PDB file of C-alpha atoms in Angstrom:
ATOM      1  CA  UNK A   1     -17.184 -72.543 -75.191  1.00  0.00           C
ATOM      2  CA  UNK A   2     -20.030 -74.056 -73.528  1.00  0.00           C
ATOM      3  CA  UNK A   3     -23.506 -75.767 -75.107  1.00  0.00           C
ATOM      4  CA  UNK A   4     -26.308 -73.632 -74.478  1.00  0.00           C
ATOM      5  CA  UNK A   5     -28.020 -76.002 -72.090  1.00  0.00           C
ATOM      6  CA  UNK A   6     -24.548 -75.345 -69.536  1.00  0.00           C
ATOM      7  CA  UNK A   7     -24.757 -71.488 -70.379  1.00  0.00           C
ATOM      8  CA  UNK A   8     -28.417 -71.880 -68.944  1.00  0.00           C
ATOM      9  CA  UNK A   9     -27.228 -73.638 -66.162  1.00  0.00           C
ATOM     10  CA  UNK A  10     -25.234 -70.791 -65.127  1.00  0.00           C
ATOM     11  CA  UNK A  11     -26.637 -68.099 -65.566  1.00  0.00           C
ATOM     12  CA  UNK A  12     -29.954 -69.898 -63.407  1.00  0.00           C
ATOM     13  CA  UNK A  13     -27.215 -70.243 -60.745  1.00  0.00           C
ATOM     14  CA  UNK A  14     -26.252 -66.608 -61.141  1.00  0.00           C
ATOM     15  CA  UNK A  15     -30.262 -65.618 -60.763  1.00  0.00           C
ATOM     16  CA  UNK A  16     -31.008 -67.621 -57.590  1.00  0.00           C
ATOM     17  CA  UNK A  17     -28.164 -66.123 -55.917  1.00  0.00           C
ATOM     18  CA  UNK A  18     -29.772 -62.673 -56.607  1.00  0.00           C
ATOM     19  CA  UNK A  19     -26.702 -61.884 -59.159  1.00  0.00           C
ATOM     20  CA  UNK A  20     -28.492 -62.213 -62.330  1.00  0.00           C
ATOM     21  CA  UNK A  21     -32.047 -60.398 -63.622  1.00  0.00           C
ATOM     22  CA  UNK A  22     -33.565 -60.969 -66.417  1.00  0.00           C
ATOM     23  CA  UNK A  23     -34.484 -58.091 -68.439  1.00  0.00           C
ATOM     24  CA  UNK A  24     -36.892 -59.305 -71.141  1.00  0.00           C
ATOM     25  CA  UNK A  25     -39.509 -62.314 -70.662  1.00  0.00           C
ATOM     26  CA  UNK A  26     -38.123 -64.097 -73.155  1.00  0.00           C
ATOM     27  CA  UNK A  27     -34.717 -64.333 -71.157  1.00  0.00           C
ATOM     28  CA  UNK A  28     -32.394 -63.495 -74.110  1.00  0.00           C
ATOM     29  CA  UNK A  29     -30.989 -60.152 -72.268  1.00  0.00           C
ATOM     30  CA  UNK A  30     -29.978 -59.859 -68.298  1.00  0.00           C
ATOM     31  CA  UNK A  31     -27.982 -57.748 -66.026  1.00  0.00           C
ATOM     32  CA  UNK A  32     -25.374 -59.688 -64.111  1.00  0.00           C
ATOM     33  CA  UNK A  33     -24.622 -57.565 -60.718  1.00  0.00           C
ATOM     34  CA  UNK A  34     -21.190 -57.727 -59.223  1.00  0.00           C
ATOM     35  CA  UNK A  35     -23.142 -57.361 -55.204  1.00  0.00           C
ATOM     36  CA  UNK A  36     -26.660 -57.522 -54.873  1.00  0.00           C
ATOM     37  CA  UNK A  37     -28.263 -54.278 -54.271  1.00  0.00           C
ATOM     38  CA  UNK A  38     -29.031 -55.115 -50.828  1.00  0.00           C
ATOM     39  CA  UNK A  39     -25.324 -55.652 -50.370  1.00  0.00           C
ATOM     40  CA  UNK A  40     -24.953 -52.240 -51.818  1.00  0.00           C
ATOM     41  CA  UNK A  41     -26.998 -50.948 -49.388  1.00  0.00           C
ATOM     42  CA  UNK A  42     -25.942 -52.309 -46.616  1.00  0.00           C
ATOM     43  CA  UNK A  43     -22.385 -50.803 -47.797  1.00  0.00           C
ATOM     44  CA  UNK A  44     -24.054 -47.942 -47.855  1.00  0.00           C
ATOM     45  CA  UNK A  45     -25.740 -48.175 -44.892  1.00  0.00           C
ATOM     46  CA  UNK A  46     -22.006 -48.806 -42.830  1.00  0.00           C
ATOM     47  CA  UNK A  47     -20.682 -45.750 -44.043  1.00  0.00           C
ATOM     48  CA  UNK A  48     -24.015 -43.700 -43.122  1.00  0.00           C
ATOM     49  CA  UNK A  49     -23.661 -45.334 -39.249  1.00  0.00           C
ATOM     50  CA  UNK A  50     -20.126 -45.272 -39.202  1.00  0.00           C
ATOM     51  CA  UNK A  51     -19.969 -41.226 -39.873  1.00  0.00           C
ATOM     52  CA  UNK A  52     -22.980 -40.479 -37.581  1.00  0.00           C
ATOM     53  CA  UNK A  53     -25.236 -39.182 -40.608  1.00  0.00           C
ATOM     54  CA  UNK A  54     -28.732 -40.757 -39.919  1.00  0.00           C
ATOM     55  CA  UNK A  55     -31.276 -38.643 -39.880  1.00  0.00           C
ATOM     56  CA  UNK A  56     -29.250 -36.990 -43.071  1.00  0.00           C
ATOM     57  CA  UNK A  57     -30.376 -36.260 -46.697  1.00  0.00           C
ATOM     58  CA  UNK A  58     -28.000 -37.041 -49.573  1.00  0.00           C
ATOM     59  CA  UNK A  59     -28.619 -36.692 -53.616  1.00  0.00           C
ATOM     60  CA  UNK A  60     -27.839 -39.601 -55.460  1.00  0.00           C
ATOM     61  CA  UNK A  61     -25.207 -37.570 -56.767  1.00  0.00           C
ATOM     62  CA  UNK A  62     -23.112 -36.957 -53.654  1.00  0.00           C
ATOM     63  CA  UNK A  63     -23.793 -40.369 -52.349  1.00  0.00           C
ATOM     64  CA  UNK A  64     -22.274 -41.612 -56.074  1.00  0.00           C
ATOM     65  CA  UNK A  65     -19.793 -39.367 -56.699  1.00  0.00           C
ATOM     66  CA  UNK A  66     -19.102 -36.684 -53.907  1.00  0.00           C
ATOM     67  CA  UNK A  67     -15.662 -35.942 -52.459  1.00  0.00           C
ATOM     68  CA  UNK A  68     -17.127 -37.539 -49.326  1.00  0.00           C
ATOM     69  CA  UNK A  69     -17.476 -41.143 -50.466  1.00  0.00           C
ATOM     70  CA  UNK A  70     -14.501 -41.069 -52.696  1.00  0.00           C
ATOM     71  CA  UNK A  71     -12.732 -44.234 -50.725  1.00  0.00           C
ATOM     72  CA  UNK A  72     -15.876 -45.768 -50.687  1.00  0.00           C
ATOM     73  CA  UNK A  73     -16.913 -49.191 -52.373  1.00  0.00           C
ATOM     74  CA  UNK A  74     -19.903 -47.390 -53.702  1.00  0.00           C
ATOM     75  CA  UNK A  75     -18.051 -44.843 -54.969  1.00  0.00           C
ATOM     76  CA  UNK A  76     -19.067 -44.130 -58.883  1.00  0.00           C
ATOM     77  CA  UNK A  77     -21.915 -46.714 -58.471  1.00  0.00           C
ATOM     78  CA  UNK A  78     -24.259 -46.819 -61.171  1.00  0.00           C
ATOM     79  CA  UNK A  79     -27.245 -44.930 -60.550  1.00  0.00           C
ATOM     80  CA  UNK A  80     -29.793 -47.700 -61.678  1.00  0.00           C
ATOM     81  CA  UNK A  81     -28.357 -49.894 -59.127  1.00  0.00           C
ATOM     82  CA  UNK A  82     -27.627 -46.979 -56.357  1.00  0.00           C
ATOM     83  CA  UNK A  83     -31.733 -46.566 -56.811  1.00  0.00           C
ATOM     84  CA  UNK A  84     -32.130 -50.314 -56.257  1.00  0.00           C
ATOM     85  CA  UNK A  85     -29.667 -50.464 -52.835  1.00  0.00           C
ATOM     86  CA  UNK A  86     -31.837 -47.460 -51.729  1.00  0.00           C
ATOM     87  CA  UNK A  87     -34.821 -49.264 -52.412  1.00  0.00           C
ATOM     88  CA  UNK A  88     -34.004 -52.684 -50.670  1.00  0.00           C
ATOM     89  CA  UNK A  89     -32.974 -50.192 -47.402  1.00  0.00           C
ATOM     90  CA  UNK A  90     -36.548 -48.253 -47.870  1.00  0.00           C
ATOM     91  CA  UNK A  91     -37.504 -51.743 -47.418  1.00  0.00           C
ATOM     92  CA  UNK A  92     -35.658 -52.389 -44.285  1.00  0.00           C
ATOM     93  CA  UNK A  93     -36.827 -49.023 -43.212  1.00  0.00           C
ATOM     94  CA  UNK A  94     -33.524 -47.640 -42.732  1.00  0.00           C
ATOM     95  CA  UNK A  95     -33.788 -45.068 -45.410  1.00  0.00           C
ATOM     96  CA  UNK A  96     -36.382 -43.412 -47.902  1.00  0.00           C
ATOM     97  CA  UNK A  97     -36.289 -42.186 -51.186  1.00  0.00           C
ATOM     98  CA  UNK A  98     -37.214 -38.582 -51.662  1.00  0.00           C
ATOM     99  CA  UNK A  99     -37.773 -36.393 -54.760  1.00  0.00           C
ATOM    100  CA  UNK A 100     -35.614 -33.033 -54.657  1.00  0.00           C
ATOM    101  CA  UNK A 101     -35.766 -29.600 -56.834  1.00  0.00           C
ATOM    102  CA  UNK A 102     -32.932 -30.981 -58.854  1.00  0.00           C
ATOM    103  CA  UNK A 103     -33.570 -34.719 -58.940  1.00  0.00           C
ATOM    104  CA  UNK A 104     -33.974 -37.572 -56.115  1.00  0.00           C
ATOM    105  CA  UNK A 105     -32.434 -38.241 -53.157  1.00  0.00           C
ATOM    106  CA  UNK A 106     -32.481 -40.277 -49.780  1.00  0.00           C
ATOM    107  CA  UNK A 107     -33.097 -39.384 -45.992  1.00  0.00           C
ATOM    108  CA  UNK A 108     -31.560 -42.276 -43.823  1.00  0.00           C
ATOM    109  CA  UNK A 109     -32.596 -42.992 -40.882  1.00  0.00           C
TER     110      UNK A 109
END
């Protein structure tokens, strides 16, 4: 058990480190991320180079849960933080988010 003022301590640590956001203003309820989302994505990113599919569009879905990533990392990767690893590599202009008939997905380039 710690006092409040350590647990604080912490879970500021956590948050400057990019592990920890905080999901009310008041700080009394967070999301503590085992990678940061651009470590996701640059996970991601590996496997896209590595099998020669730039310039390919995934859904979330098969880049989540298809047969093809199955010994992936990012395999079964929740889709809120999928979205945010896509996001920080729309920002590094290696990918970009698209909308699709049956949902959203990603063209990497």
């Amino acid at each position: 058990k710690l006092p409040l003022e350590s647990i604080q301590v912490v879970l500021e640590e956590l948050r400057k480190n990019g592990n920890l956001e905080w999901l009310d203003k008041n700080k009394t309820s967070f999301l503590i991320m085992w990678r940061r989302p651009e470590e996701w994505g640059k996970l991601i990113y590996q496997w896209v180079s590595k099998n020669g599919l730039t310039n390919s569009v995934f859904t979330l879905y098969e880049l989540a849960s298809g047969d093809d990533t199955q010994n992936e990392e990012f395999h079964g990767l929740d889709e809120a933080m999928l979205l945010r690893a896509l996001q920080a590599l729309q920002q590094e202009h290696k990918a970009e988010i698209i909308t699709l008939d049956d949902g959203r997905g990603v063209k990497f380039f």
